[in-house]
mmCIF file of C-alpha atoms in Angstrom:
data_model
loop_
_atom_site.group_PDB
_atom_site.id
_atom_site.type_symbol
_atom_site.label_atom_id
_atom_site.label_comp_id
_atom_site.label_asym_id
_atom_site.label_seq_id
_atom_site.Cartn_x
_atom_site.Cartn_y
_atom_site.Cartn_z
ATOM 1 C CA MET E 1 -2.569 31.290 -22.630
ATOM 2 C CA ARG E 2 -1.780 28.427 -25.130
ATOM 3 C CA ALA E 3 -2.798 25.501 -22.848
ATOM 4 C CA ARG E 4 -6.311 27.028 -22.118
ATOM 5 C CA PRO E 5 -8.950 25.271 -23.826
ATOM 6 C CA ASP E 6 -10.697 27.247 -26.658
ATOM 7 C CA LEU E 7 -14.590 27.602 -26.084
ATOM 8 C CA ILE E 8 -15.216 28.804 -29.578
ATOM 9 C CA GLU E 9 -15.455 25.325 -31.332
ATOM 10 C CA HIS E 10 -18.190 24.619 -28.748
ATOM 11 C CA LEU E 11 -20.270 27.590 -29.774
ATOM 12 C CA PRO E 12 -22.138 26.218 -32.764
ATOM 13 C CA ARG E 13 -23.541 23.176 -30.912
ATOM 14 C CA LEU E 14 -24.211 25.351 -27.609
ATOM 15 C CA ARG E 15 -26.090 27.525 -29.856
ATOM 16 C CA ARG E 16 -28.031 24.872 -31.744
ATOM 17 C CA TYR E 17 -29.122 23.246 -28.362
ATOM 18 C CA ALA E 18 -30.099 26.652 -26.648
ATOM 19 C CA ARG E 19 -32.175 27.543 -29.934
ATOM 20 C CA ALA E 20 -34.090 24.230 -29.759
ATOM 21 C CA LEU E 21 -34.434 24.542 -25.854
ATOM 22 C CA THR E 22 -35.791 28.156 -25.820
ATOM 23 C CA GLY E 23 -37.215 28.328 -29.261
ATOM 24 C CA ASP E 24 -36.082 31.780 -29.523
ATOM 25 C CA VAL E 25 -33.016 33.279 -31.088
ATOM 26 C CA ASN E 26 -32.274 36.084 -28.696
ATOM 27 C CA ARG E 27 -33.048 34.087 -25.692
ATOM 28 C CA ALA E 28 -30.952 31.327 -26.966
ATOM 29 C CA ASP E 29 -27.920 33.538 -27.406
ATOM 30 C CA ASP E 30 -28.398 35.207 -24.105
ATOM 31 C CA LEU E 31 -28.348 31.755 -22.534
ATOM 32 C CA VAL E 32 -25.133 30.819 -24.512
ATOM 33 C CA GLN E 33 -23.560 34.215 -23.384
ATOM 34 C CA ASP E 34 -24.288 33.370 -19.788
ATOM 35 C CA THR E 35 -22.937 29.918 -20.099
ATOM 36 C CA LEU E 36 -19.703 31.233 -21.637
ATOM 37 C CA GLU E 37 -19.361 33.831 -19.038
ATOM 38 C CA ARG E 38 -19.777 31.293 -16.254
ATOM 39 C CA ALA E 39 -17.420 28.894 -17.891
ATOM 40 C CA LEU E 40 -14.708 31.613 -18.108
ATOM 41 C CA ALA E 41 -15.143 32.242 -14.458
ATOM 42 C CA LYS E 42 -14.987 28.720 -13.597
ATOM 43 C CA LEU E 43 -12.539 27.390 -16.096
ATOM 44 C CA ASP E 44 -9.943 26.596 -13.239
ATOM 45 C CA LEU E 45 -12.363 24.193 -12.040
ATOM 46 C CA TRP E 46 -12.824 22.234 -15.150
ATOM 47 C CA GLN E 47 -10.647 19.045 -15.213
ATOM 48 C CA PRO E 48 -8.358 19.025 -18.234
ATOM 49 C CA GLY E 49 -8.845 15.705 -20.047
ATOM 50 C CA SER E 50 -12.554 15.571 -19.167
ATOM 51 C CA ASP E 51 -15.132 16.198 -21.590
ATOM 52 C CA LEU E 52 -15.344 20.158 -21.966
ATOM 53 C CA ARG E 53 -18.430 19.841 -24.058
ATOM 54 C CA ALA E 54 -20.431 17.833 -21.374
ATOM 55 C CA TRP E 55 -19.299 20.383 -18.845
ATOM 56 C CA LEU E 56 -20.427 23.308 -20.923
ATOM 57 C CA PHE E 57 -23.865 21.749 -21.302
ATOM 58 C CA THR E 58 -23.916 21.210 -17.704
ATOM 59 C CA LEU E 59 -23.381 24.732 -16.969
ATOM 60 C CA MET E 60 -26.150 25.615 -19.446
ATOM 61 C CA HIS E 61 -28.691 23.345 -17.956
ATOM 62 C CA ASN E 62 -28.035 24.952 -14.499
ATOM 63 C CA LEU E 63 -28.528 28.345 -15.914
ATOM 64 C CA PHE E 64 -31.671 27.174 -17.852
ATOM 65 C CA VAL E 65 -33.086 25.614 -14.789
ATOM 66 C CA ASN E 66 -32.564 28.841 -12.697
ATOM 67 C CA GLN E 67 -34.190 30.848 -15.388
ATOM 68 C CA ILE E 68 -37.252 28.608 -15.627
ATOM 69 C CA ARG E 69 -37.673 28.669 -11.687
ATOM 70 C CA LEU E 70 -37.540 32.693 -11.899
ATOM 71 C CA ARG E 71 -39.859 32.924 -15.029
ATOM 72 C CA ARG E 72 -42.274 30.303 -14.034
ATOM 73 C CA PRO E 73 -45.334 32.389 -12.741
ATOM 74 C CA GLN E 74 -45.016 34.701 -15.673
ATOM 75 C CA GLU E 75 -44.689 32.161 -18.270
ATOM 76 C CA THR E 76 -47.711 30.221 -17.179
ATOM 77 C CA VAL E 77 -49.776 33.396 -17.979
ATOM 78 C CA MET E 78 -48.389 33.651 -21.284
ATOM 79 C CA GLU E 79 -48.892 30.035 -22.206
ATOM 80 C CA ASP E 80 -52.497 30.409 -21.121
ATOM 81 C CA ALA E 81 -52.833 33.425 -23.203
ATOM 82 C CA LEU E 82 -51.547 31.734 -26.273
ATOM 83 C CA ASP E 83 -53.931 28.881 -25.778
ATOM 84 C CA VAL E 84 -57.072 31.120 -25.574
ATOM 85 C CA PRO E 85 -57.439 32.356 -29.087
ATOM 86 C CA VAL E 86 -57.008 28.925 -30.766
ATOM 87 C CA SER E 87 -59.520 28.912 -33.772
ATOM 88 C CA GLY E 88 -62.950 28.731 -32.247
ATOM 89 C CA GLY E 89 -61.647 26.266 -29.541
ATOM 90 C CA GLN E 90 -61.287 23.248 -32.018
ATOM 91 C CA MET E 91 -59.578 20.404 -30.522
ATOM 92 C CA GLU E 92 -57.288 19.813 -33.428
ATOM 93 C CA ALA E 93 -55.976 23.253 -33.218
ATOM 94 C CA LEU E 94 -54.434 22.375 -29.951
ATOM 95 C CA ALA E 95 -52.319 19.528 -31.671
ATOM 96 C CA ALA E 96 -48.743 20.750 -32.497
ATOM 97 C CA ARG E 97 -48.403 21.554 -36.115
ATOM 98 C CA ASP E 98 -44.705 21.048 -36.253
ATOM 99 C CA ILE E 99 -41.452 20.097 -34.495
ATOM 100 C CA HIS E 100 -40.970 23.719 -33.009
ATOM 101 C CA GLU E 101 -44.436 23.848 -31.517
ATOM 102 C CA ALA E 102 -44.372 20.364 -30.246
ATOM 103 C CA LEU E 103 -41.048 20.932 -28.536
ATOM 104 C CA ALA E 104 -42.520 24.202 -26.956
ATOM 105 C CA ARG E 105 -45.281 22.192 -25.332
ATOM 106 C CA LEU E 106 -43.033 19.554 -23.850
ATOM 107 C CA PRO E 107 -42.189 19.994 -20.274
ATOM 108 C CA GLU E 108 -38.686 21.571 -19.904
ATOM 109 C CA GLU E 109 -37.386 18.558 -18.200
ATOM 110 C CA GLN E 110 -38.400 16.348 -21.022
ATOM 111 C CA ARG E 111 -37.535 18.817 -23.647
ATOM 112 C CA GLU E 112 -33.866 18.604 -22.302
ATOM 113 C CA VAL E 113 -33.557 15.017 -22.488
ATOM 114 C CA LEU E 114 -35.060 14.677 -25.827
ATOM 115 C CA LEU E 115 -32.679 17.336 -27.282
ATOM 116 C CA LEU E 116 -29.556 16.145 -25.662
ATOM 117 C CA VAL E 117 -30.068 12.560 -26.720
ATOM 118 C CA GLY E 118 -31.935 13.071 -30.111
ATOM 119 C CA LEU E 119 -30.214 16.345 -31.393
ATOM 120 C CA GLU E 120 -26.866 16.756 -29.672
ATOM 121 C CA GLN E 121 -26.089 12.891 -29.366
ATOM 122 C CA PHE E 122 -25.242 12.648 -25.766
ATOM 123 C CA GLY E 123 -25.264 9.163 -24.677
ATOM 124 C CA TYR E 124 -27.766 8.351 -21.869
ATOM 125 C CA SER E 125 -25.206 8.229 -19.108
ATOM 126 C CA GLU E 126 -23.730 11.392 -20.364
ATOM 127 C CA ALA E 127 -27.164 13.004 -20.487
ATOM 128 C CA ALA E 128 -27.694 11.900 -16.813
ATOM 129 C CA GLN E 129 -24.366 13.579 -15.967
ATOM 130 C CA VAL E 130 -25.044 16.812 -17.709
ATOM 131 C CA LEU E 131 -28.778 17.016 -16.020
ATOM 132 C CA GLY E 132 -27.537 15.651 -12.655
ATOM 133 C CA VAL E 133 -30.079 12.858 -12.518
ATOM 134 C CA PRO E 134 -29.879 9.026 -12.343
ATOM 135 C CA MET E 135 -29.797 7.372 -15.773
ATOM 136 C CA GLY E 136 -33.262 5.802 -14.947
ATOM 137 C CA THR E 137 -34.796 9.064 -14.814
ATOM 138 C CA VAL E 138 -33.220 10.061 -18.168
ATOM 139 C CA MET E 139 -34.776 6.958 -19.739
ATOM 140 C CA SER E 140 -38.133 7.561 -18.303
ATOM 141 C CA ARG E 141 -38.190 11.177 -19.500
ATOM 142 C CA LEU E 142 -36.936 10.329 -22.758
ATOM 143 C CA SER E 143 -39.753 7.640 -23.012
ATOM 144 C CA ARG E 144 -42.508 10.190 -22.000
ATOM 145 C CA ALA E 145 -40.990 12.964 -24.268
ATOM 146 C CA ARG E 146 -40.845 10.679 -27.296
ATOM 147 C CA GLU E 147 -44.481 9.457 -26.603
ATOM 148 C CA ARG E 148 -45.793 12.890 -26.207
ATOM 149 C CA MET E 149 -44.196 14.165 -29.406
ATOM 150 C CA ARG E 150 -45.465 11.258 -31.248
ATOM 151 C CA GLN E 151 -49.025 12.190 -30.136
ATOM 152 C CA MET E 152 -48.540 15.828 -30.789
ATOM 153 C CA LEU E 153 -46.933 15.379 -34.109
ATOM 154 C CA ALA E 154 -49.590 12.713 -35.157
ATOM 155 C CA GLY E 155 -52.061 15.444 -34.806
ATOM 156 C CA GLU E 156 -53.954 13.796 -32.118
ATOM 157 C CA PRO E 157 -55.539 16.350 -29.810
ATOM 158 C CA ALA E 158 -53.476 17.096 -26.801
ATOM 159 C CA ILE E 159 -55.889 16.119 -24.300
ATOM 160 C CA LYS E 160 -53.618 15.460 -21.560
ATOM 161 C CA LEU E 161 -52.185 18.916 -21.962
ATOM 162 C CA LYS E 162 -55.610 20.519 -21.745
ATOM 163 C CA VAL E 163 -56.599 18.660 -18.668
ATOM 164 C CA VAL E 164 -53.333 19.722 -17.038
ATOM 165 C CA LYS E 165 -53.961 23.341 -17.605
ATOM 166 C CA MET T 1 -37.568 -9.420 -22.685
ATOM 167 C CA THR T 2 -39.307 -7.410 -19.771
ATOM 168 C CA ALA T 3 -41.304 -4.431 -20.682
ATOM 169 C CA GLU T 4 -38.852 -2.067 -19.287
ATOM 170 C CA LEU T 5 -35.897 -3.661 -20.901
ATOM 171 C CA LEU T 6 -37.610 -3.707 -24.146
ATOM 172 C CA GLU T 7 -38.449 -0.023 -23.869
ATOM 173 C CA GLN T 8 -34.903 0.884 -23.286
ATOM 174 C CA GLU T 9 -33.641 -1.188 -26.021
ATOM 175 C CA LEU T 10 -35.997 0.373 -28.398
ATOM 176 C CA HIS T 11 -34.687 3.778 -27.610
ATOM 177 C CA ALA T 12 -31.101 2.566 -27.999
ATOM 178 C CA TYR T 13 -31.915 1.114 -31.196
ATOM 179 C CA VAL T 14 -33.328 4.505 -32.391
ATOM 180 C CA ASP T 15 -30.203 6.249 -30.949
ATOM 181 C CA GLY T 16 -27.922 3.913 -32.624
ATOM 182 C CA THR T 17 -26.206 2.782 -29.492
ATOM 183 C CA LEU T 18 -27.001 -0.841 -29.466
ATOM 184 C CA PRO T 19 -24.105 -3.446 -30.110
ATOM 185 C CA GLU T 20 -24.622 -5.092 -33.650
ATOM 186 C CA ALA T 21 -25.846 -8.364 -32.222
ATOM 187 C CA ARG T 22 -28.407 -6.702 -30.072
ATOM 188 C CA ARG T 23 -29.371 -4.547 -32.833
ATOM 189 C CA LEU T 24 -30.160 -7.387 -35.190
ATOM 190 C CA GLU T 25 -32.303 -9.041 -32.304
ATOM 191 C CA VAL T 26 -34.312 -5.908 -31.919
ATOM 192 C CA GLU T 27 -34.962 -5.721 -35.795
ATOM 193 C CA THR T 28 -36.402 -9.344 -35.558
ATOM 194 C CA TRP T 29 -38.552 -8.334 -32.765
ATOM 195 C CA LEU T 30 -39.763 -5.272 -34.748
ATOM 196 C CA ALA T 31 -40.603 -7.398 -37.747
ATOM 197 C CA THR T 32 -43.221 -9.177 -35.770
ATOM 198 C CA HIS T 33 -44.490 -6.481 -33.466
ATOM 199 C CA PRO T 34 -45.952 -3.587 -35.630
ATOM 200 C CA ALA T 35 -46.942 -1.339 -32.578
ATOM 201 C CA ASP T 36 -43.351 -1.196 -31.443
ATOM 202 C CA ALA T 37 -42.117 -0.862 -34.949
ATOM 203 C CA ALA T 38 -44.418 2.253 -35.460
ATOM 204 C CA ARG T 39 -43.237 3.782 -32.275
ATOM 205 C CA VAL T 40 -39.600 3.176 -33.427
ATOM 206 C CA GLN T 41 -40.310 4.663 -36.595
ATOM 207 C CA ALA T 42 -41.971 7.726 -35.164
ATOM 208 C CA TRP T 43 -39.062 8.347 -32.672
ATOM 209 C CA THR T 44 -36.473 7.869 -35.571
ATOM 210 C CA GLY T 45 -38.645 10.632 -37.440
ATOM 211 C CA GLN T 46 -38.513 12.857 -34.357
ATOM 212 C CA ASN T 47 -34.656 12.605 -34.280
ATOM 213 C CA GLN T 48 -34.493 13.523 -38.059
ATOM 214 C CA SER T 49 -37.020 16.537 -37.607
ATOM 215 C CA LEU T 50 -34.763 17.947 -34.970
ATOM 216 C CA HIS T 51 -31.820 17.871 -37.018
ATOM 217 C CA ALA T 52 -33.714 19.223 -39.926
ATOM 218 C CA ALA T 53 -35.123 22.058 -37.851
ATOM 219 C CA PHE T 54 -31.875 23.063 -35.982
ATOM 220 C CA ASP T 55 -28.741 21.819 -37.886
ATOM 221 C CA ALA T 56 -28.790 25.152 -39.711
ATOM 222 C CA VAL T 57 -27.827 26.860 -36.479
ATOM 223 C CA LEU T 58 -24.494 25.178 -36.735
ATOM 224 C CA ASN T 59 -23.769 27.028 -39.934
ATOM 225 C CA GLU T 60 -24.886 30.511 -38.845
ATOM 226 C CA PRO T 61 -22.114 33.065 -38.639
ATOM 227 C CA LEU T 62 -21.178 33.334 -34.992
ATOM 228 C CA PRO T 63 -22.453 36.573 -33.287
ATOM 229 C CA LEU T 64 -19.632 38.712 -32.378
ATOM 230 C CA SER T 65 -20.838 39.086 -28.725
ATOM 231 C CA LEU T 66 -20.698 35.532 -28.207
ATOM 232 C CA VAL T 67 -17.121 35.033 -29.805
ATOM 233 C CA ARG T 68 -16.203 37.803 -27.353
ATOM 234 C CA ALA T 69 -17.509 35.870 -24.447
ATOM 235 C CA THR T 70 -15.419 33.022 -25.195
ATOM 236 C CA ARG T 71 -12.319 35.192 -24.334
ATOM 237 C CA ARG T 72 -10.897 36.362 -21.019
ATOM 238 C CA PRO T 73 -12.457 39.692 -20.039
ATOM 239 C CA ILE T 74 -10.822 42.548 -21.930
ATOM 240 C CA MET T 75 -9.030 43.797 -18.878
ATOM 241 C CA THR T 76 -7.143 40.854 -18.069
ATOM 242 C CA MET T 77 -5.975 40.337 -21.662
ATOM 243 C CA PRO T 78 -2.335 40.721 -22.367
ATOM 244 C CA PHE T 79 -1.482 44.071 -23.962
ATOM 245 C CA LYS T 80 -0.588 42.432 -27.257
ATOM 246 C CA THR T 81 -3.763 40.819 -27.606
ATOM 247 C CA LEU T 82 -5.555 43.984 -27.005
ATOM 248 C CA THR T 83 -3.675 45.907 -29.635
ATOM 249 C CA ALA T 84 -4.128 43.105 -32.112
ATOM 250 C CA MET T 85 -7.944 43.287 -31.453
ATOM 251 C CA LEU T 86 -7.944 47.086 -31.863
ATOM 252 C CA ALA T 87 -5.956 46.603 -35.084
ATOM 253 C CA MET T 88 -8.537 44.322 -36.377
ATOM 254 C CA LEU T 89 -11.498 46.493 -35.350
ATOM 255 C CA VAL T 90 -9.717 49.225 -37.201
ATOM 256 C CA THR T 91 -9.368 47.156 -40.420
ATOM 257 C CA GLY T 92 -12.770 45.951 -40.106
ATOM 258 C CA LEU T 93 -11.768 42.247 -39.992
ATOM 259 C CA LEU T 94 -13.785 41.008 -37.123
ATOM 260 C CA GLY T 95 -15.010 37.646 -37.842
ATOM 261 C CA TYR T 96 -14.129 35.124 -35.381
ATOM 262 C CA ALA T 97 -10.719 36.028 -35.094
ATOM 263 C CA ILE T 98 -10.867 38.343 -32.128
ATOM 264 C CA GLY T 99 -8.303 37.868 -29.588
ATOM 265 C CA LEU T 100 -6.144 35.668 -31.900
ATOM 266 C CA GLY T 101 -3.195 37.731 -31.173
ATOM 267 C CA SER T 102 -1.944 37.944 -34.714
ATOM 268 C CA SER T 103 1.018 40.028 -34.856
ATOM 269 C CA GLY T 104 0.865 42.479 -37.890
ATOM 270 C CA LEU T 105 -1.828 45.093 -38.883
ATOM 271 C CA ALA T 106 -3.201 43.060 -41.997
ATOM 272 C CA PRO T 107 -3.905 39.632 -40.389
ATOM 273 C CA ALA T 108 -2.467 36.878 -42.591
ATOM 274 C CA ALA T 109 -5.396 35.322 -44.250
ATOM 275 C CA PRO T 110 -3.918 31.893 -44.413
ATOM 276 C CA ALA T 111 -3.885 31.720 -40.489
ATOM 277 C CA TYR T 112 -7.498 32.501 -40.609
ATOM 278 C CA LEU T 113 -7.934 29.780 -43.195
ATOM 279 C CA ALA T 114 -6.403 27.141 -40.858
ATOM 280 C CA ARG T 115 -8.182 28.334 -37.849
ATOM 281 C CA ASP T 116 -11.660 28.363 -39.474
ATOM 282 C CA ALA T 117 -11.001 25.024 -41.071
ATOM 283 C CA ALA T 118 -10.002 23.591 -37.617
ATOM 284 C CA ILE T 119 -13.126 25.086 -36.173
ATOM 285 C CA ALA T 120 -15.392 23.495 -38.846
ATOM 286 C CA HIS T 121 -13.629 20.116 -38.371
ATOM 287 C CA ALA T 122 -14.129 20.209 -34.527
ATOM 288 C CA VAL T 123 -17.803 21.204 -34.943
ATOM 289 C CA PHE T 124 -18.768 18.615 -37.684
ATOM 290 C CA SER T 125 -16.544 15.571 -37.515
ATOM 291 C CA PRO T 126 -17.916 14.413 -34.079
ATOM 292 C CA GLU T 127 -21.619 14.457 -35.537
ATOM 293 C CA ALA T 128 -22.254 10.631 -35.675
ATOM 294 C CA ARG T 129 -25.556 10.744 -37.493
ATOM 295 C CA HIS T 130 -25.488 13.870 -39.570
ATOM 296 C CA PRO T 131 -21.761 14.588 -40.258
ATOM 297 C CA VAL T 132 -22.669 15.598 -43.931
ATOM 298 C CA GLU T 133 -25.454 17.257 -45.778
ATOM 299 C CA VAL T 134 -25.063 15.276 -48.883
ATOM 300 C CA ASP T 135 -23.555 11.818 -48.620
ATOM 301 C CA ALA T 136 -20.928 10.156 -50.975
ATOM 302 C CA ALA T 137 -23.445 8.030 -52.552
ATOM 303 C CA HIS T 138 -24.403 11.306 -54.575
ATOM 304 C CA ALA T 139 -20.873 12.160 -55.070
ATOM 305 C CA ASP T 140 -21.340 13.670 -58.472
ATOM 306 C CA HIS T 141 -24.363 15.837 -57.249
ATOM 307 C CA LEU T 142 -22.303 16.850 -54.132
ATOM 308 C CA VAL T 143 -19.466 18.123 -56.142
ATOM 309 C CA ALA T 144 -21.457 19.759 -58.709
ATOM 310 C CA TRP T 145 -23.537 21.440 -55.956
ATOM 311 C CA LEU T 146 -20.804 22.696 -53.950
ATOM 312 C CA SER T 147 -18.863 23.740 -57.007
ATOM 313 C CA LYS T 148 -21.835 25.905 -58.050
ATOM 314 C CA ARG T 149 -22.076 27.574 -54.628
ATOM 315 C CA VAL T 150 -18.424 28.205 -54.213
ATOM 316 C CA GLY T 151 -18.080 29.348 -57.455
ATOM 317 C CA THR T 152 -15.334 27.169 -58.972
ATOM 318 C CA GLN T 153 -15.152 23.676 -60.225
ATOM 319 C CA LEU T 154 -14.295 21.619 -57.055
ATOM 320 C CA GLN T 155 -13.133 18.253 -57.001
ATOM 321 C CA ALA T 156 -13.255 15.853 -53.998
ATOM 322 C CA PRO T 157 -9.590 14.260 -53.801
ATOM 323 C CA ASP T 158 -9.574 10.356 -53.729
ATOM 324 C CA PHE T 159 -8.035 9.124 -50.556
ATOM 325 C CA SER T 160 -8.514 5.685 -51.066
ATOM 326 C CA ALA T 161 -5.007 4.710 -51.433
ATOM 327 C CA GLN T 162 -4.371 6.248 -47.891
ATOM 328 C CA GLY T 163 -7.360 4.225 -46.446
ATOM 329 C CA PHE T 164 -9.894 7.186 -46.309
ATOM 330 C CA GLU T 165 -13.305 7.176 -48.171
ATOM 331 C CA LEU T 166 -15.469 10.131 -48.936
ATOM 332 C CA LEU T 167 -18.303 10.323 -46.415
ATOM 333 C CA GLY T 168 -19.889 13.459 -48.030
ATOM 334 C CA GLY T 169 -19.944 17.048 -47.773
ATOM 335 C CA ARG T 170 -21.767 20.170 -46.690
ATOM 336 C CA LEU T 171 -21.804 23.895 -47.385
ATOM 337 C CA LEU T 172 -21.004 26.376 -44.607
ATOM 338 C CA SER T 173 -20.942 30.015 -44.587
ATOM 339 C CA GLY T 174 -17.640 31.879 -44.163
ATOM 340 C CA GLU T 175 -16.186 35.383 -44.046
ATOM 341 C CA THR T 176 -15.271 35.326 -47.649
ATOM 342 C CA GLY T 177 -18.560 33.759 -48.795
ATOM 343 C CA PRO T 178 -19.684 29.934 -49.139
ATOM 344 C CA VAL T 179 -17.235 27.237 -47.951
ATOM 345 C CA ALA T 180 -17.402 23.647 -49.030
ATOM 346 C CA GLN T 181 -16.434 21.023 -46.478
ATOM 347 C CA PHE T 182 -15.554 17.366 -47.689
ATOM 348 C CA MET T 183 -15.424 14.714 -44.981
ATOM 349 C CA TYR T 184 -13.607 11.523 -45.114
ATOM 350 C CA GLN T 185 -13.459 8.466 -42.880
ATOM 351 C CA ASP T 186 -11.015 5.493 -42.499
ATOM 352 C CA ARG T 187 -11.858 2.025 -41.364
ATOM 353 C CA ILE T 188 -11.742 2.929 -37.596
ATOM 354 C CA GLU T 189 -13.981 5.901 -38.167
ATOM 355 C CA ARG T 190 -11.305 8.680 -37.765
ATOM 356 C CA ARG T 191 -12.339 11.543 -39.817
ATOM 357 C CA VAL T 192 -10.497 14.177 -41.826
ATOM 358 C CA THR T 193 -12.136 17.329 -43.605
ATOM 359 C CA LEU T 194 -11.170 19.267 -46.590
ATOM 360 C CA TYR T 195 -12.179 22.957 -46.202
ATOM 361 C CA VAL T 196 -12.202 25.085 -49.515
ATOM 362 C CA ARG T 197 -13.192 28.684 -49.815
ATOM 363 C CA ARG T 198 -12.347 31.624 -51.830
ATOM 364 C CA ALA T 199 -9.123 33.188 -50.547
ATOM 365 C CA VAL T 200 -9.296 36.744 -49.265
ATOM 366 C CA ALA T 201 -8.451 39.336 -52.041
ATOM 367 C CA GLY T 202 -4.903 40.339 -52.505
ATOM 368 C CA ASN T 203 -3.557 37.180 -51.032
ATOM 369 C CA GLN T 204 -0.272 35.894 -51.958
ATOM 370 C CA GLU T 205 -0.054 32.244 -53.117
ATOM 371 C CA THR T 206 1.488 30.322 -50.342
ATOM 372 C CA ALA T 207 3.339 27.023 -50.102
ATOM 373 C CA PHE T 208 2.273 24.247 -47.990
ATOM 374 C CA ARG T 209 1.808 25.126 -44.224
ATOM 375 C CA HIS T 210 1.163 23.399 -41.023
ATOM 376 C CA ALA T 211 -0.832 24.691 -38.054
ATOM 377 C CA THR T 212 -2.067 23.055 -34.992
ATOM 378 C CA GLU T 213 -5.246 24.561 -33.612
ATOM 379 C CA ASN T 214 -6.652 23.110 -30.439
ATOM 380 C CA GLY T 215 -5.079 19.688 -31.145
ATOM 381 C CA VAL T 216 -6.446 19.667 -34.744
ATOM 382 C CA ASP T 217 -3.512 19.413 -37.416
ATOM 383 C CA VAL T 218 -4.231 21.377 -40.350
ATOM 384 C CA PHE T 219 -2.336 21.472 -43.630
ATOM 385 C CA TYR T 220 -3.251 24.459 -45.881
ATOM 386 C CA TRP T 221 -2.355 26.151 -49.056
ATOM 387 C CA ILE T 222 -3.675 28.803 -51.345
ATOM 388 C CA ASP T 223 -4.029 27.804 -55.199
ATOM 389 C CA GLY T 224 -5.270 30.622 -57.234
ATOM 390 C CA ASP T 225 -8.130 32.182 -55.906
ATOM 391 C CA PHE T 226 -8.919 29.419 -53.513
ATOM 392 C CA GLY T 227 -7.815 28.287 -50.146
ATOM 393 C CA TYR T 228 -7.679 24.527 -49.084
ATOM 394 C CA ALA T 229 -7.172 23.182 -45.759
ATOM 395 C CA LEU T 230 -7.168 19.736 -44.572
ATOM 396 C CA SER T 231 -7.795 19.170 -40.913
ATOM 397 C CA GLY T 232 -7.809 15.998 -38.812
ATOM 398 C CA GLN T 233 -6.480 14.380 -35.496
ATOM 399 C CA ILE T 234 -4.793 11.487 -37.002
ATOM 400 C CA GLY T 235 -1.234 12.608 -36.237
ATOM 401 C CA ARG T 236 0.847 15.119 -38.133
ATOM 402 C CA GLN T 237 2.576 12.754 -40.639
ATOM 403 C CA ALA T 238 -0.670 10.857 -41.631
ATOM 404 C CA ILE T 239 -2.553 14.250 -42.231
ATOM 405 C CA GLN T 240 0.455 15.487 -44.296
ATOM 406 C CA ARG T 241 0.342 12.236 -46.490
ATOM 407 C CA LEU T 242 -3.243 12.967 -47.232
ATOM 408 C CA ALA T 243 -2.577 16.736 -47.812
ATOM 409 C CA ASP T 244 0.150 15.824 -50.248
ATOM 410 C CA ALA T 245 -2.183 13.423 -52.183
ATOM 411 C CA ALA T 246 -4.854 16.137 -52.158
ATOM 412 C CA TYR T 247 -2.483 18.676 -53.291
ATOM 413 C CA GLN T 248 -1.014 16.506 -56.131
ATOM 414 C CA GLN T 249 -4.561 15.606 -57.352
ATOM 415 C CA LEU T 250 -6.038 18.974 -57.232
ATOM 416 C CA VAL T 251 -2.897 20.501 -58.959
ATOM 417 C CA THR T 252 -3.067 17.983 -61.645
ATOM 418 C CA ALA T 253 -6.673 18.385 -62.189
ATOM 419 C CA SER T 254 -6.488 22.187 -62.503
ATOM 420 C CA ALA T 255 -3.460 21.893 -64.922
ATOM 421 C CA LYS T 256 -5.818 20.079 -67.299
ATOM 422 C CA PRO T 257 -7.618 22.029 -69.917
#
């Protein structure tokens, strides 16, 4: 019992990341809950001495990706619905007004990299490990995420987003 | 510099991961390339906005359901743990102490103090960029602000004789109200934190005690209405020397009129 690592000290950071990732308190805590359950079930597979935090974030990433895959069709509809009532179709209304909105508009894979690096302070190679992608992919996603955020937060019309839809 | 390499280095510059020499070279580059400088500035701003928007989550009281989820399923728990949990449910002391396996009916508050302090230490001391809410450059303001919130005249002990400088502090929320956390760092960036909060009512004054919580050494004591806990991973003897110094200074200060 004593030797088992305690997950509780990782709770605050897992919650912070999940909150930023999902943009929703309940969805975030559900994601954390699922992550903890999976972690307890697989704790025997975790290598003592290796980074427990990175391992937990990896589990969370995998769960998040699965959720996205399942939710995809539904969510596209919701996003479209959100975009429709924008004040008289004015272009500037499509620009993200704050960091929350800008994050929500970022593709998930870019959002994950931006948050792991910019908020959770993972190194680039650690982030690559968590996400299971090469480091080059982390760097290019990070670049795209930061540039897209810059455009959105600068209040430029999100033309690219519009075209994609 | 190739475009791709430059791009990578600009990000590494923003994230503070460049070696010192490289960092200075990038700075020189930025001084003469305003477009890159503008991007770097915007990216740095994004990191700051992310922290400003989400760091508050770290201080939120932990939802009970999540604390439970960090434990083994209830059926596989040892009977002793289960009864301790039930005892805590009965006494209404839930907090994040579920499953701690405390022996008596009324959980000894100092043990919670040590555990909570160790958790707060583990959460905040690895934060490279935002370890504190208010930095030591504003030490007077920091102490006044935390004193007001916590409800007593606090003092940040001086550990410079032991090689630790005050980094700053932050306000947390705890079971018994607001908590002040002071953070110190030495030359090789090892960190210790001092955790101060109002003691649980009816608590007896305790002597100096030591606990190890998940590899974090904690020395803690109760002085009057307040509990103090000094946490760190710098070896038991080193942390004890700091705790002795803190105790001496705080007791001396409170003895003054």
